[in-house]
Coordinates of C-alpha atoms in Angstrom, one line a residue:
M1 CA 0.3 -0.4 0.0
G2 CA 1.5 3.5 -0.9
K3 CA 1.7 6.6 1.0
N4 CA -1.3 8.1 -1.3
Q5 CA -3.7 5.3 -0.3
L6 CA -2.7 5.2 3.3
E7 CA -3.6 8.6 4.0
R8 CA -7.0 7.7 2.2
I9 CA -7.7 4.7 4.1
L10 CA -6.9 6.9 7.4
G11 CA -8.9 9.7 6.4
I12 CA -11.9 6.9 5.3
D13 CA -11.8 5.5 8.4
R14 CA -11.8 9.0 10.1
I15 CA -15.2 10.2 9.1
I16 CA -16.6 6.8 8.8
R17 CA -15.9 6.7 12.8
D18 CA -16.5 10.9 13.6
R19 CA -19.6 11.2 11.6
G20 CA -21.4 8.0 11.5
G21 CA -20.5 7.1 7.3
C22 CA -19.3 8.5 4.1
T23 CA -20.9 9.0 0.3
K24 CA -18.3 8.4 -2.4
E25 CA -18.7 11.3 -3.4
E26 CA -17.4 13.2 -0.6
L27 CA -14.2 11.0 -1.5
L28 CA -13.7 12.2 -4.7
V29 CA -13.5 15.7 -3.5
L30 CA -12.6 15.6 -0.8
F31 CA -9.6 13.4 -1.7
E32 CA -9.0 14.4 -5.5
V33 CA -9.0 11.2 -6.7
S34 CA -11.0 8.9 -9.3
G35 CA -13.6 6.9 -8.5
K36 CA -11.6 3.7 -9.2
S37 CA -9.2 4.6 -6.6
V38 CA -12.1 5.1 -4.1
E39 CA -13.7 1.6 -4.7
R40 CA -9.5 0.3 -4.3
D41 CA -9.3 1.8 -1.2
F42 CA -12.8 0.3 0.0
A43 CA -11.9 -3.4 -1.1
Y44 CA -8.4 -2.6 0.4
M45 CA -10.1 -2.1 3.4
R46 CA -12.3 -5.5 3.6
D47 CA -9.9 -7.7 2.0
R48 CA -6.7 -6.9 3.6
L49 CA -7.8 -4.9 6.9
H50 CA -11.0 -7.0 7.4
A51 CA -13.0 -3.6 7.7
P52 CA -16.7 -4.2 8.5
L53 CA -17.7 -1.5 5.4
D54 CA -21.4 -1.9 4.6
Y55 CA -23.1 0.4 2.0
N56 CA -26.6 1.8 2.6
R57 CA -28.0 2.4 -1.0
H58 CA -31.2 4.4 0.5
N59 CA -28.6 7.0 1.8
E60 CA -25.7 5.5 -0.6
L61 CA -23.8 6.0 3.0
Y62 CA -20.9 3.9 3.7
T63 CA -20.7 2.8 7.0
Y64 CA -18.9 0.3 9.8
S65 CA -21.1 -2.6 10.8
D66 CA -19.0 -2.9 13.5
S67 CA -18.6 0.6 15.5
S68 CA -15.9 -1.6 17.7
Y69 CA -13.7 -1.9 14.7
F70 CA -10.1 0.2 14.9
L71 CA -8.0 0.2 11.7
P72 CA -4.4 -2.1 13.2
S73 CA -2.4 0.7 14.3
V74 CA -0.4 -0.8 16.8
S75 CA 3.7 -1.2 15.7
L76 CA 3.5 -4.9 18.6
S77 CA 1.1 -7.5 18.0
E78 CA -1.2 -8.2 21.0
G79 CA 0.8 -11.0 21.9
E80 CA 3.5 -8.9 22.2
V81 CA 2.2 -6.7 24.1
M82 CA 0.2 -9.2 26.4
A83 CA 3.7 -11.1 26.8
L84 CA 4.9 -7.4 28.5
A85 CA 2.2 -7.9 31.3
L86 CA 1.8 -4.4 31.6
S87 CA -0.5 -3.3 34.4
S88 CA -1.8 -0.2 35.7
E89 CA 0.7 -0.3 38.6
I90 CA 4.3 -1.2 37.7
L91 CA 7.5 0.8 37.1
N92 CA 8.6 0.4 33.8
H93 CA 11.6 1.3 31.4
F94 CA 12.0 2.8 27.7
N95 CA 13.5 4.6 25.3
Y96 CA 11.1 6.7 23.5
V97 CA 10.5 8.4 20.4
D98 CA 8.9 12.0 20.9
D99 CA 6.6 13.7 18.2
F100 CA 9.3 14.9 16.0
N101 CA 10.7 11.4 16.0
E102 CA 14.0 11.9 18.1
L103 CA 15.3 9.8 19.9
R104 CA 15.8 10.1 24.0
D105 CA 19.4 9.1 25.1
S106 CA 18.3 8.3 28.4
L107 CA 16.2 5.6 29.6
G108 CA 12.9 6.3 31.4
R109 CA 11.8 4.6 34.6
M110 CA 8.5 5.9 35.9
T111 CA 5.0 5.1 37.5
S112 CA 2.5 4.4 35.1
Y113 CA -1.3 3.6 33.6
L114 CA -1.5 1.7 30.6
L115 CA -4.7 2.9 28.7
A116 CA -6.0 1.9 25.3
F117 CA -7.6 4.2 22.8
R118 CA -9.1 3.6 19.1
G119 CA -7.2 0.7 18.8
S120 CA -3.3 1.7 20.1
W121 CA -1.4 1.4 23.7
Y122 CA -0.9 4.3 25.5
I123 CA 0.6 5.1 29.0
V124 CA 0.1 7.6 31.2
A125 CA 2.7 8.7 33.6
R126 CA 5.1 11.2 35.4
D127 CA 8.2 12.0 33.5
P128 CA 11.1 11.9 36.5
S129 CA 13.1 14.6 34.5
R130 CA 10.4 17.0 34.6
G131 CA 7.8 16.2 37.3
N132 CA 5.0 16.3 35.3
I133 CA 2.3 13.8 34.2
R134 CA 2.9 12.8 30.0
T135 CA 1.0 10.5 27.7
Y136 CA 3.9 8.6 25.5
A137 CA 2.2 6.1 22.6
L138 CA 3.7 2.3 23.8
G139 CA 4.3 1.8 20.0
R140 CA 7.2 4.5 19.8
M141 CA 9.3 2.3 22.2
Q142 CA 11.9 0.5 21.9
K143 CA 12.7 -2.3 24.0
P144 CA 10.2 -1.8 26.9
Y145 CA 10.0 -4.4 30.0
K146 CA 8.1 -4.9 32.8
T147 CA 10.2 -4.5 36.2
N148 CA 8.6 -5.8 39.8
T149 CA 8.6 -2.7 41.7
T150 CA 5.0 -1.5 42.5
F151 CA 4.0 2.2 43.3
T152 CA 0.6 3.5 45.0
I153 CA -1.3 6.0 42.9
P154 CA -1.7 9.2 44.9
A155 CA -5.0 9.5 46.2
D156 CA -5.4 12.6 44.9
F157 CA -4.6 11.6 41.5
R158 CA -7.8 11.6 39.1
L159 CA -6.9 10.2 35.1
E160 CA -9.6 12.3 33.3
D161 CA -7.5 15.4 34.2
Y162 CA -5.0 14.4 31.9
V163 CA -6.9 12.3 29.1
D164 CA -10.4 12.5 27.2
P165 CA -11.6 9.4 25.9
E166 CA -14.2 10.6 23.7
W167 CA -11.8 12.8 21.7
G168 CA -8.5 12.3 22.3
I169 CA -5.7 10.6 24.7
Y170 CA -3.1 13.6 24.1
S171 CA -5.1 16.5 26.1
R172 CA -4.1 19.8 28.0
R173 CA -5.3 21.1 31.1
E174 CA -7.5 23.6 30.2
K175 CA -10.8 22.6 29.4
Y176 CA -12.3 25.0 26.3
D177 CA -16.3 25.0 25.8
F178 CA -17.5 24.1 22.8
V179 CA -20.8 25.7 21.3
L180 CA -21.0 23.9 17.9
T181 CA -24.5 24.6 15.9
F182 CA -24.9 21.6 13.0
T183 CA -27.1 22.1 9.7
P184 CA -30.4 20.2 9.2
R185 CA -28.5 18.1 6.6
V186 CA -26.5 16.8 9.4
A187 CA -28.2 17.3 12.5
D188 CA -29.9 13.2 12.3
L189 CA -25.9 12.2 12.4
I190 CA -25.3 14.7 15.4
R191 CA -28.3 13.6 17.2
E192 CA -27.7 9.3 16.4
K193 CA -24.4 9.1 18.4
I194 CA -23.0 10.2 22.2
W195 CA -20.0 13.1 21.2
H196 CA -19.1 13.5 25.4
R197 CA -20.2 12.2 28.2
D198 CA -21.2 15.8 29.5
Q199 CA -22.6 16.9 26.0
K200 CA -25.9 19.0 25.7
L201 CA -28.1 19.2 23.0
E202 CA -30.8 22.1 22.3
E203 CA -33.0 21.6 19.3
L204 CA -33.6 24.5 17.4
A205 CA -36.9 25.0 15.1
D206 CA -35.3 25.0 11.8
G207 CA -34.4 21.6 12.3
S208 CA -30.8 22.2 13.5
V209 CA -29.0 20.7 16.8
V210 CA -26.2 22.7 19.0
L211 CA -23.7 20.9 20.5
S212 CA -22.0 22.0 23.8
F213 CA -19.4 20.4 25.9
S214 CA -16.3 20.8 27.5
S215 CA -12.6 19.2 26.6
G216 CA -9.2 20.0 26.1
Q217 CA -9.0 18.5 22.9
I218 CA -8.9 21.4 21.4
E219 CA -6.3 20.2 18.2
T220 CA -8.4 17.0 18.0
I221 CA -11.7 18.4 17.9
G222 CA -10.9 21.3 15.3
Q223 CA -10.2 18.7 12.5
W224 CA -13.2 17.1 13.2
V225 CA -15.1 20.1 12.7
L226 CA -13.2 21.0 9.7
G227 CA -14.4 18.1 8.4
W228 CA -17.8 18.7 8.6
G229 CA -17.8 22.0 6.5
A230 CA -20.0 24.5 5.8
D231 CA -22.4 22.2 8.1
V232 CA -21.4 23.3 11.2
H233 CA -21.1 26.7 12.7
V234 CA -18.9 27.1 15.9
A235 CA -19.8 30.0 18.4
S236 CA -17.0 28.8 20.7
P237 CA -14.2 28.9 22.3
V238 CA -12.6 31.8 20.4
D239 CA -9.4 29.8 19.9
L240 CA -11.1 27.2 17.6
I241 CA -13.0 29.6 15.6
E242 CA -9.2 31.4 15.0
R243 CA -8.2 28.5 13.8
I244 CA -10.4 27.9 11.2
K245 CA -10.9 31.2 10.3
E246 CA -6.6 30.7 9.4
T247 CA -7.0 27.3 8.1
A248 CA -9.8 28.9 5.6
S249 CA -7.5 31.9 4.6
R250 CA -5.0 29.4 4.1
L251 CA -7.3 27.2 2.5
G252 CA -8.2 30.5 0.1
N253 CA -4.9 30.9 -1.3
M254 CA -3.8 28.0 -1.8
Y255 CA -6.9 27.2 -4.4
G256 CA -7.6 31.0 -4.8

């Protein structure tokens, strides 16, 4: 599978998961490819990645028949992960490659939580060199292994202060209040799913729906919002509005 096809498949998966489905026409416009390319992507997902793709002829949507399905994304197999015997109360040693693909020279020893999120494994741990809580992708660790040392979880530690399971594993401590209005054309897709455990839905007279919730995942949510195009209006937060304006300006310059 080439890089371009991989990018498309990741995009298709993200759209289906976030929006509940997608049409072939939407993908043609989004990826600027031929219908045959999209059909090959669907075939690869079904045959090689075992994706439970379904097609609804009534609304022309491609969906997942099994919502628990995730694209393979962990560099370690499930057996290898289990063999590591990582638990929620152990200390671990590893070398880690961060977001900039720079190998850290020192070995890290840290108290940690092991989490599974969207098909990938993560460790939420205290970084001993910085003294703060950070999130690490297990797939980027080199030669992790179990130690026999245990630790006590601090009584005031709240995992939900560091991760937002609905939207992402990397989360800021700062919370944002999101207020998003979706047009009648896509309102049913918003109503059909619980997007956040603390969400509120407000029905408007014209058939639009307002989705409100708080989260620290402004980057992930921003990407999700952009995927809805003109079918969503952001009333809050201001930071997200400015990000969307900047993206719209860059797109205008790119295609104008």
